Short mmCIF file of C-alpha atoms and ligand atoms in Angstrom, two decimals:
data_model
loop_
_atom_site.label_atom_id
_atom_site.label_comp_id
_atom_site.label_asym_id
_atom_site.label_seq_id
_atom_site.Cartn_x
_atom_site.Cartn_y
_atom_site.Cartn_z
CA UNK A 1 -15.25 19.38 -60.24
CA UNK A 2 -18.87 20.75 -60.21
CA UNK A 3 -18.26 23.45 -58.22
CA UNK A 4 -16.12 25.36 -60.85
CA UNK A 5 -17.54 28.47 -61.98
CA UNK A 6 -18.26 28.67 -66.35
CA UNK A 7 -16.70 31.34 -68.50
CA UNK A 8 -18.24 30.75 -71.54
CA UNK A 9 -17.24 33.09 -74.71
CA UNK A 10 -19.02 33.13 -77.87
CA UNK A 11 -17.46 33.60 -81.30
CA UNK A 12 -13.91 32.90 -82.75
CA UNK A 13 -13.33 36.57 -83.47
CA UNK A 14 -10.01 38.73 -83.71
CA UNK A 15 -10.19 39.07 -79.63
CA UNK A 16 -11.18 35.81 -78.76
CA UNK A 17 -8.14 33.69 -80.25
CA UNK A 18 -5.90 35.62 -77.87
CA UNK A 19 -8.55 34.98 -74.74
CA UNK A 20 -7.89 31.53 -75.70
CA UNK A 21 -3.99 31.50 -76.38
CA UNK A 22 -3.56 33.38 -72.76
CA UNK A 23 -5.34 31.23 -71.30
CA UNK A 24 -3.88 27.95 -72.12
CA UNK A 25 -0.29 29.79 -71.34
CA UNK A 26 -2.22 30.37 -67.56
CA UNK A 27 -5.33 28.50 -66.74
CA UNK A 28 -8.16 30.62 -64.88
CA UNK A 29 -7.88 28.49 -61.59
CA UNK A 30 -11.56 27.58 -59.78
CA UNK A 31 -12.92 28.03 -63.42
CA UNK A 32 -13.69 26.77 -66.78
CA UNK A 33 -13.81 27.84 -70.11
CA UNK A 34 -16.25 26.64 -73.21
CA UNK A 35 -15.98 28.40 -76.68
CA UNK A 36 -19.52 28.48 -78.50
CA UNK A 37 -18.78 29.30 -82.17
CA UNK A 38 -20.13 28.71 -85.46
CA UNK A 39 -17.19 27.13 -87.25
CA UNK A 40 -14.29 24.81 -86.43
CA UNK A 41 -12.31 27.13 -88.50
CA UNK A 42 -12.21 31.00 -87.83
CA UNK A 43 -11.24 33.16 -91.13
CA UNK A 44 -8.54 35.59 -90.57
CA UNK A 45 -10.00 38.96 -93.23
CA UNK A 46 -6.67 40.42 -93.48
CA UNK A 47 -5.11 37.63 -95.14
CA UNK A 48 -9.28 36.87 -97.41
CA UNK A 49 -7.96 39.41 -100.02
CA UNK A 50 -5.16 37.09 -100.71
CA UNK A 51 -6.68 33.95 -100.97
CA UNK A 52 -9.07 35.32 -103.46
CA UNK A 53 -6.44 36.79 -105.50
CA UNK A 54 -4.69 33.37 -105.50
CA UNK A 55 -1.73 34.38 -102.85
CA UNK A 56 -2.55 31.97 -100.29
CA UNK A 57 -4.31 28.99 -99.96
CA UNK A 58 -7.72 28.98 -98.10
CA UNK A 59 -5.96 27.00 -95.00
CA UNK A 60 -3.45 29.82 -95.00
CA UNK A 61 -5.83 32.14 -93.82
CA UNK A 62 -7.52 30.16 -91.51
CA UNK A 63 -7.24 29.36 -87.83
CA UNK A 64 -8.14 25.71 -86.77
CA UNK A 65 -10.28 26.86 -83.64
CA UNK A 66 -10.70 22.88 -82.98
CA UNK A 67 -7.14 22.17 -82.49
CA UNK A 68 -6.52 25.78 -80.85
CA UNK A 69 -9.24 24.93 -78.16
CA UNK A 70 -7.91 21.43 -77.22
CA UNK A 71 -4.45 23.23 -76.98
CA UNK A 72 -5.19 25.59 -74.91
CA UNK A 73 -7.67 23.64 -72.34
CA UNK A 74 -11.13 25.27 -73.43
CA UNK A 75 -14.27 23.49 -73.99
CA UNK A 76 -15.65 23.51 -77.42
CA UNK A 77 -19.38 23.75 -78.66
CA UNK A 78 -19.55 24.08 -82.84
CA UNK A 79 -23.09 25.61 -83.12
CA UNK A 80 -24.18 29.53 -83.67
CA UNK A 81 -25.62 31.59 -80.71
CA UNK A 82 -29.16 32.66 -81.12
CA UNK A 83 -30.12 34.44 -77.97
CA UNK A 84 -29.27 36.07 -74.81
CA UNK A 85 -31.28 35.54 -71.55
CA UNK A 86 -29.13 37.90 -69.24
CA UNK A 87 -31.09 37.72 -66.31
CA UNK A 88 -31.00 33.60 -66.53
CA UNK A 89 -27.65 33.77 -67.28
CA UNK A 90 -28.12 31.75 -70.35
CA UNK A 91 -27.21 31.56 -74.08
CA UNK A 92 -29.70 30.14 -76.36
CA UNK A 93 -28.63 27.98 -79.43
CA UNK A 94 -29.83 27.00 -83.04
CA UNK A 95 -29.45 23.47 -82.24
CA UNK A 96 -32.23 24.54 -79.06
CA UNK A 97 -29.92 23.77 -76.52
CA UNK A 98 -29.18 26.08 -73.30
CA UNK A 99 -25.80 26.97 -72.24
CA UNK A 100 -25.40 28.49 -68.98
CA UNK A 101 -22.98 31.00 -67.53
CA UNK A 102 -21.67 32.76 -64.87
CA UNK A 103 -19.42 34.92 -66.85
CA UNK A 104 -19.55 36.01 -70.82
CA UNK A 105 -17.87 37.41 -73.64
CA UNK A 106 -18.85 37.97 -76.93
CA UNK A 107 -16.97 38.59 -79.83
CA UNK A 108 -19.18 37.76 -82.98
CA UNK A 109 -17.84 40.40 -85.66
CA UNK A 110 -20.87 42.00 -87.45
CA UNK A 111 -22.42 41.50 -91.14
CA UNK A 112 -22.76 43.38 -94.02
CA UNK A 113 -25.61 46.08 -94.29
CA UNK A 114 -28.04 44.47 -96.43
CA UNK A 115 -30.56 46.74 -96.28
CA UNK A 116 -31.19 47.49 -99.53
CA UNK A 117 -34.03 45.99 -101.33
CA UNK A 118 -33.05 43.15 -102.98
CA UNK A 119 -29.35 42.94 -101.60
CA UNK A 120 -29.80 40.26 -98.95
CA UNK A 121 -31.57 38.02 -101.99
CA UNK A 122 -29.49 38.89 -104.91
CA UNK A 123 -26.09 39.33 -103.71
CA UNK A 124 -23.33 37.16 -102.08
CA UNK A 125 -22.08 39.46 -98.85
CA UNK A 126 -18.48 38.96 -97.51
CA UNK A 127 -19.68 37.81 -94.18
CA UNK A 128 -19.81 34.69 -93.20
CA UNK A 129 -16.01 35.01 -95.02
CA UNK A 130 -16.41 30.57 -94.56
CA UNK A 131 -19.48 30.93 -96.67
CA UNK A 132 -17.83 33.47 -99.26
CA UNK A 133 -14.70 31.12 -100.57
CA UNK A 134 -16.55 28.24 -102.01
CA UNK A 135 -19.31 30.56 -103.68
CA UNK A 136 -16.31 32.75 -105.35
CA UNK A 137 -14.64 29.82 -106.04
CA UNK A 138 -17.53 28.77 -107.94
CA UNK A 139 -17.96 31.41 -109.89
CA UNK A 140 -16.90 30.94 -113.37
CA UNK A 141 -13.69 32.66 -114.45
CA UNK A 142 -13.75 35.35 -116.76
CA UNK A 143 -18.01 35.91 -116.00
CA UNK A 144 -18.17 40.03 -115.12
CA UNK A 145 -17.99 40.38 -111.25
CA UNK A 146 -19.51 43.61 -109.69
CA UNK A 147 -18.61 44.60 -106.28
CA UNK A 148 -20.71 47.01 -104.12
CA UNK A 149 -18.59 49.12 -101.49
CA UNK A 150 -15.96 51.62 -101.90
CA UNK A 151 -14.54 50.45 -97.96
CA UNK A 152 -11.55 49.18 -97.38
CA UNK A 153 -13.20 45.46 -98.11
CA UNK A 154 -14.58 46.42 -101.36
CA UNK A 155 -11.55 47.15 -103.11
CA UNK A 156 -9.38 44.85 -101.66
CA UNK A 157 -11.35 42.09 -102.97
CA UNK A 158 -12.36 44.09 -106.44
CA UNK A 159 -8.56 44.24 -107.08
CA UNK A 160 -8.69 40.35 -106.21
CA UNK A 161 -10.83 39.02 -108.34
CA UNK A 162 -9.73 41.29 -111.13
CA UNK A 163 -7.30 38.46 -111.84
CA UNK A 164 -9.76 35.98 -113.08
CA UNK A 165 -12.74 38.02 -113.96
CA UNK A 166 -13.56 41.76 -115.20
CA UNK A 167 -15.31 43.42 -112.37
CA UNK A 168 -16.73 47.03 -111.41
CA UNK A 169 -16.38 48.71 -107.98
CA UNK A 170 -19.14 50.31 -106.92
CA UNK A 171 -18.55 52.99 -104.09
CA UNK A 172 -21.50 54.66 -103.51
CA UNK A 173 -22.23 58.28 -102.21
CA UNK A 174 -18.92 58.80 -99.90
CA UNK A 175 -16.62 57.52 -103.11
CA UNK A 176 -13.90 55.97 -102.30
CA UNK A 177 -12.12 54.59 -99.29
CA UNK A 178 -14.09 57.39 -97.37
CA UNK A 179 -11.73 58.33 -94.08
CA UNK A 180 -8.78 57.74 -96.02
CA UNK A 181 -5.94 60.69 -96.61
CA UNK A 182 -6.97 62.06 -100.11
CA UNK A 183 -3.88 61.12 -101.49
CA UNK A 184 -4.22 57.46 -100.92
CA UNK A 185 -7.91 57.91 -102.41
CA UNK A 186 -6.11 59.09 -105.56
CA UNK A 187 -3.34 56.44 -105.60
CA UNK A 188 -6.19 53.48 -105.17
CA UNK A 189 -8.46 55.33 -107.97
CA UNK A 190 -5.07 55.04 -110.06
CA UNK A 191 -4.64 51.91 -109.02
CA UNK A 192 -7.73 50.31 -110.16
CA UNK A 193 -7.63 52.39 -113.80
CA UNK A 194 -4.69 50.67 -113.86
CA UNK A 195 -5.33 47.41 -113.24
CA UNK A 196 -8.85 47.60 -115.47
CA UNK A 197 -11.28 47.86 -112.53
CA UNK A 198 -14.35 49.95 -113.68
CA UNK A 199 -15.07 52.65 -110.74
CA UNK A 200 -18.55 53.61 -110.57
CA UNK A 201 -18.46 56.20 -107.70
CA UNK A 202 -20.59 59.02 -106.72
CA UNK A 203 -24.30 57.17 -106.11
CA UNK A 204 -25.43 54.65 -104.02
CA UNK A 205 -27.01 51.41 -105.49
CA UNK A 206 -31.61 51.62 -104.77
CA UNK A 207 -32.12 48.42 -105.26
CA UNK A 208 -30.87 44.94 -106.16
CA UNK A 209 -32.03 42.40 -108.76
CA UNK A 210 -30.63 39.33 -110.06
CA UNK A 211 -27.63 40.08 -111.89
CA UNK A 212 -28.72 44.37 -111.90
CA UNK A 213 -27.80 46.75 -110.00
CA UNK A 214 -30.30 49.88 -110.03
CA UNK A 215 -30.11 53.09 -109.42
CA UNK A 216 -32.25 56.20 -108.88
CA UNK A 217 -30.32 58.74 -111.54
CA UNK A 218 -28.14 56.45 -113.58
CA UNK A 219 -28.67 53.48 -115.60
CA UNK A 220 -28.80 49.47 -114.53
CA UNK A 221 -25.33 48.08 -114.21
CA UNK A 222 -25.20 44.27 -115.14
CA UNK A 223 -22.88 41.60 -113.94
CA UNK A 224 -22.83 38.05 -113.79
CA UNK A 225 -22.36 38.54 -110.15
CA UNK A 226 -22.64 40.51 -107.01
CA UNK A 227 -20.19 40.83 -104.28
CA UNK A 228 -21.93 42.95 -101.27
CA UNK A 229 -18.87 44.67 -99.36
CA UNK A 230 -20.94 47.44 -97.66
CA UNK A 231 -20.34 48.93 -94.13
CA UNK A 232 -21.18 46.83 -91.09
CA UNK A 233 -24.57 45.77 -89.24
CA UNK A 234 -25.51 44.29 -86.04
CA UNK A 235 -25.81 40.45 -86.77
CA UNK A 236 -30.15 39.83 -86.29
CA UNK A 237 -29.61 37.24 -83.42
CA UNK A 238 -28.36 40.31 -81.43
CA UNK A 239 -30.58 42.66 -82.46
CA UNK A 240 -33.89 39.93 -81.76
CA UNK A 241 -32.57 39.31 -78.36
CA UNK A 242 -34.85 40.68 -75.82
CA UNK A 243 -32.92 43.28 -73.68
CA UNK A 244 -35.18 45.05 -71.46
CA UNK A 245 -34.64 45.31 -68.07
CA UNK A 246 -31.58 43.37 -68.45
CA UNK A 247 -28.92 46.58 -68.34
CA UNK A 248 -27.45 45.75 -71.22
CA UNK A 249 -27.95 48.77 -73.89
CA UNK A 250 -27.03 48.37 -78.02
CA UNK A 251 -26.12 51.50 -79.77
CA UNK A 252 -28.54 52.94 -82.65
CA UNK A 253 -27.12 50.27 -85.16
CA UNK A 254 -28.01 47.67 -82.89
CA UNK A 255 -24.51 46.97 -81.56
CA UNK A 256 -23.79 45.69 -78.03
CA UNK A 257 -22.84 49.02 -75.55
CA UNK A 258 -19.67 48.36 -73.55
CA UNK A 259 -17.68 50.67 -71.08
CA UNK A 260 -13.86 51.92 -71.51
CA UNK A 261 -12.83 48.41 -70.24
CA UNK A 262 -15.04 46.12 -72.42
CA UNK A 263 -17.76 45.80 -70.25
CA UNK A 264 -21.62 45.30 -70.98
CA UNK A 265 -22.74 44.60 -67.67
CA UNK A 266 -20.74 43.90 -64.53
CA UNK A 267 -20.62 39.78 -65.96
CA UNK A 268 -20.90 40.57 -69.54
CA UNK A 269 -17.78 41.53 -71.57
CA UNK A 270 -18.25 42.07 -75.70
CA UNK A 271 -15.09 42.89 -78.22
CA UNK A 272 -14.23 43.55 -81.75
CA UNK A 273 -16.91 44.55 -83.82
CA UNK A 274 -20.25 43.55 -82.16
CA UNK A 275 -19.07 45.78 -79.36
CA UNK A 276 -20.12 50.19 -79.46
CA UNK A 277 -16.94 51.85 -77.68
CA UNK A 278 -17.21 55.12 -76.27
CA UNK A 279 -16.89 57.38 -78.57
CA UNK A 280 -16.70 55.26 -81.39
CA UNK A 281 -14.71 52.88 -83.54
CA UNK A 282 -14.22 51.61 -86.96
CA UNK A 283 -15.10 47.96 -87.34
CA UNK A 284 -11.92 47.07 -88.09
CA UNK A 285 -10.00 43.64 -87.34
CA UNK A 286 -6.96 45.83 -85.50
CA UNK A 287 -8.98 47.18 -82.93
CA UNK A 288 -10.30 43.46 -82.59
CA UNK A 289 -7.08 42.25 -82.11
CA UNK A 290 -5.67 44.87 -79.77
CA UNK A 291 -8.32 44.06 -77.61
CA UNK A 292 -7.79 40.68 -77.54
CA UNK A 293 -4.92 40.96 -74.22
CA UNK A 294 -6.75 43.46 -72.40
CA UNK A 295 -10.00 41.14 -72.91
CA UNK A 296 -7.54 38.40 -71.54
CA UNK A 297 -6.58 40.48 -68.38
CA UNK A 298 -10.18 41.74 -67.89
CA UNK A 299 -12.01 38.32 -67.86
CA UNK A 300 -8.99 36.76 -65.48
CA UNK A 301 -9.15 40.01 -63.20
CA UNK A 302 -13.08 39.85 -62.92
CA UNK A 303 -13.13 36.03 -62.52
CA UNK A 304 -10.83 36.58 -59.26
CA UNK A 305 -12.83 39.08 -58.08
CA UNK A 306 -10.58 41.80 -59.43
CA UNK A 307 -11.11 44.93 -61.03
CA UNK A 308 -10.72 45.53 -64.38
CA UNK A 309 -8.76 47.92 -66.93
CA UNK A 310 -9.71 50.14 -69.70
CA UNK A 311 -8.71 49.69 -73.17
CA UNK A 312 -7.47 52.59 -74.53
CA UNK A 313 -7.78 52.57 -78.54
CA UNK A 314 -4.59 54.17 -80.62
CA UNK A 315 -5.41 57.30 -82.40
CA UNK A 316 -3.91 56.29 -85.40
CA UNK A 317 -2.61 52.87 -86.93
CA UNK A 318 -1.30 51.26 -90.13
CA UNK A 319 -3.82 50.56 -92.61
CA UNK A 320 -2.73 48.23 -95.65
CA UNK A 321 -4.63 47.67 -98.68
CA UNK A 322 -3.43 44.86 -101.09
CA UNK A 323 -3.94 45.32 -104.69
CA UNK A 324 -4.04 42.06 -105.51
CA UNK A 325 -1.06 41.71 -107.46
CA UNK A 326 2.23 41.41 -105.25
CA UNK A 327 1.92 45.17 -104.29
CA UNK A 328 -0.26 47.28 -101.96
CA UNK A 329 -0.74 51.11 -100.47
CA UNK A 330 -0.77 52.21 -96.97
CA UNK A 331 -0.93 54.68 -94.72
CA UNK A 332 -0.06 56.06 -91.28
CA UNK A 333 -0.34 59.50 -89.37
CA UNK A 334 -1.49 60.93 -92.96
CA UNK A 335 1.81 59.63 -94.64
CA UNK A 336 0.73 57.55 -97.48
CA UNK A 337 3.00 54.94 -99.10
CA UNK A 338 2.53 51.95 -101.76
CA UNK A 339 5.02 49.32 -103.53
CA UNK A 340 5.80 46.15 -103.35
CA UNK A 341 7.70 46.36 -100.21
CA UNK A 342 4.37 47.80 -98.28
CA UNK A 343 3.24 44.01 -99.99
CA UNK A 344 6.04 42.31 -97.78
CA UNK A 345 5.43 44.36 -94.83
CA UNK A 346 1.42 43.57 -94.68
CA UNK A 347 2.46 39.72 -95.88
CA UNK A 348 4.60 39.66 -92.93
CA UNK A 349 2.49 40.86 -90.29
CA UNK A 350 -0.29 38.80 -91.75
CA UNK A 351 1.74 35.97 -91.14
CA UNK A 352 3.14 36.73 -87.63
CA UNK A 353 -0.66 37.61 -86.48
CA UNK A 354 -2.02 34.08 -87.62
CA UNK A 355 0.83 31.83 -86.80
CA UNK A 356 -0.04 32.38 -83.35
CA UNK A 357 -2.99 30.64 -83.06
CA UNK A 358 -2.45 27.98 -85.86
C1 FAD B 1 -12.60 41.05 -97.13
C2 FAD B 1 -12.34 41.75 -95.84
C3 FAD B 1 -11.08 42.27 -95.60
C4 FAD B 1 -10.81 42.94 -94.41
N1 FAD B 1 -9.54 43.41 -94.21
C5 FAD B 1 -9.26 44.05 -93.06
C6 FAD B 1 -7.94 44.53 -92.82
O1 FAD B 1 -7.03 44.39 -93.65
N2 FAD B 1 -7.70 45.18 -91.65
C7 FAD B 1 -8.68 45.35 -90.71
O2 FAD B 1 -8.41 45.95 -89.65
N3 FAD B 1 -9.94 44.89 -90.90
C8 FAD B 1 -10.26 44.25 -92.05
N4 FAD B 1 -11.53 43.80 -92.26
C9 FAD B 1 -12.55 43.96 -91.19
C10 FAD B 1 -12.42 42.78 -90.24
O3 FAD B 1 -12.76 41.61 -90.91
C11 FAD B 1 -13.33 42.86 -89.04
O4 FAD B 1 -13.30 44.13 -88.47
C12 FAD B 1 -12.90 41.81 -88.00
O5 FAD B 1 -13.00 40.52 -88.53
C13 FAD B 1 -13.71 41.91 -86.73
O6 FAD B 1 -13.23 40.95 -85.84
P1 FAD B 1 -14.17 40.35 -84.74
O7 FAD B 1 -13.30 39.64 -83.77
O8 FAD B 1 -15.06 41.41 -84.21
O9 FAD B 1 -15.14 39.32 -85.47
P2 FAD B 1 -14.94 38.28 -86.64
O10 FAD B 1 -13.56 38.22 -87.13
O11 FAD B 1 -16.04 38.58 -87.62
O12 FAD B 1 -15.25 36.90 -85.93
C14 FAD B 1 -16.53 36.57 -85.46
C15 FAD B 1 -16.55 35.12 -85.06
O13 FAD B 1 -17.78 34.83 -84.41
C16 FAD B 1 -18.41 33.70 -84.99
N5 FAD B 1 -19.84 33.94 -84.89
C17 FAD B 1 -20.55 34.90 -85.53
N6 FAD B 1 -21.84 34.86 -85.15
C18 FAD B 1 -21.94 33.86 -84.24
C19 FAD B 1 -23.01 33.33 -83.47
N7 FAD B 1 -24.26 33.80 -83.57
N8 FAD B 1 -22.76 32.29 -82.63
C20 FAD B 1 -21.50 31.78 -82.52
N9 FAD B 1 -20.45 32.24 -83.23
C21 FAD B 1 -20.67 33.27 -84.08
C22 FAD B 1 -17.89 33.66 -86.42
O14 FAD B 1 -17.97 32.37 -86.94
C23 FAD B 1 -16.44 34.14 -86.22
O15 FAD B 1 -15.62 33.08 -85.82
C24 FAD B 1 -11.83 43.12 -93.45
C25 FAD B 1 -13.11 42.59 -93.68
C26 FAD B 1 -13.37 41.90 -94.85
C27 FAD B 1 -14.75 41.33 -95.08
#
């Protein structure tokens, strides 16, 4: 049928997975649907944590975006995006290939700040999480591990990989778990003491080197190896894409400027964490995923000529951090709670979230 219309979405983020579950529940009539993404298999970051402290497998935590496509009717190209030409209508990709459109979506996550000297060269960032698991798997057990980033990423996975190897959590200028109620803050610095994680809070890291971290008032700190877990960036493809002209807009970190109901132009939708809400959100997967449906109902209204609806963000949601060990903390509208129950509870939604898709 060459006269059906191409909804093509690029990335296998948070949002995405749902685009593609709803629609193979309800095909998009007159139109059809390719996924461009980087990897057959899309890590799920809640459940990373986990596998690094040896509670899940790797395929645990992973959804097969292969057998999830084919499922759900949607064309699938394996290859990374590596330019936008909006007024074309097409997406450039490594491989040099085109891919054209007549409506998009982009859900591509973000990467780790690496902005310090030396960081992008000298340490192993979270993101790409597919990259991460076979470079911490090779590290040797029991060889120090420091982590940089006091987030909620940074001391999941310091707590993680406390199990095999002695590590240091380095949380920079804000402390720790900045935004969080201060009595969690003081429950995860307890935490850590007592699970033998070295907190070195207070100062940001100047500059990376192999194996060093230095600083501009305090002396070198020296591990084996170094796990960057700072905030988020714009990924460079995004940022290199020529946008002039075009009516798209990206924010002052580089990220892609969308309206109350997802929208980046009047044919260009962007979720999760490459996408600048009004107002502001966290880059966190739960906003990601609670966009996913209205994504869904957005890209079907606007492909029948529909309007679409805002997405209106919750003011305040669970947050669970694991501490690697069968237990973990949370918190929610400022009560703050930890056990090994609140382990259960974030095991179980963990679970629920990723055996949709798998
Ligand atoms: C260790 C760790 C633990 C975390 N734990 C939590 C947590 O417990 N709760 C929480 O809310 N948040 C958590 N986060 C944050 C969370 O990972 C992100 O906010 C979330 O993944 C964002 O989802 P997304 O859909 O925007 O993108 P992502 O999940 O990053 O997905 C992006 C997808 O796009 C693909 N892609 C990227 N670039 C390209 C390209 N150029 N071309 C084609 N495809 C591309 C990727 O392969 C991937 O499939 C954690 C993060 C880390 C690193």
């Amino acid at each position: 049928m060459p006269d059906r219309r191409h909804l093509l979405l690029i990335g296998g983020g948070h949002a995405h997975v749902e685009v593609l579950r709803q629609f193979g529940e309800a095909p998009l009539p007159g139109w059809r649907v390719t996924l461009l993404t980087r990897e057959a298999h899309s890590p799920y970051s809640g459940m990373l944590p986990g596998v690094i402290a040896g509670l899940y497998r790797p395929a645990q935590a992973l959804i097969d975006i292969t057998a999830l496509a084919a499922r759900c009717g949607v064309g699938l190209v394996l290859d990374r995006a590596t330019g936008i030409d909006p007024a074309a209508r097409r997406v450039r990709r490594a491989d040099g290939a085109d891919l054209a459109w007549d409506l998009l979506s982009i859900d591509t996550g973000a990467t780790p700040d690496t902005s310090t000297p030396g960081a992008a060269e000298h340490a192993l960032p979270l993101k790409p999480i597919d990259a991460l698991l076979p470079r911490l798997q090779a590290l040797a057990d029991g060889r120090s591990v420091a982590v940089v980033g006091g987030g909620a990423a940074g001391f999941e996975v310091a707590l993680a990989l406390r199990r095999r190897a002695p590590v240091a959590l380095v949380a920079g200028a804000s402390g720790l778990l900045p935004g969080f109620p201060e009595a969690l803050r003081q429950r995860a610095a307890r935490a850590l003491a007592q699970r033998g994680v070295t907190l070195v809070a207070g100062r940001n890291v100047a500059a990376v080197a192999p194996g060093a971290l230095h600083f501009v008032d305090a002396p070198t700190l020296r591990a084996a190896a170094l796990v960057w877990a700072t905030g988020a960036a714009a990924a460079p493809w995004l940022a290199e894409t020529g946008l002039s002209g075009t009516g798209l807009a990206r924010d002052a970190r580089g990220f892609l400027v969308v309206d109350e109901c997802l929208r980046a132009r009047p044919d260009i939708f962007a979720a999760g964490d490459v996408a600048s809400f009004p107002g502001g959100l966290p880059k966190a997967g739960v906003f990601a995923v609670r966009q996913g449906p209205v994504l869904a109902a957005n890209l079907r209204a606007v492909a029948a000529g529909q309007a679409p609806r805002p997405y209106v963000p919750q003011t305040d949601y669970l947050r669970l951090l694991s501490l690697g060990d069968g237990r973990a903390l949370g918190t929610r509208n400022g009560l703050v709670f930890g056990g090994r129950w609140v382990w259960w509870l974030k095991d179980r939604i963990d679970r629920r979230f990723i055996a949709r898709y798998q």
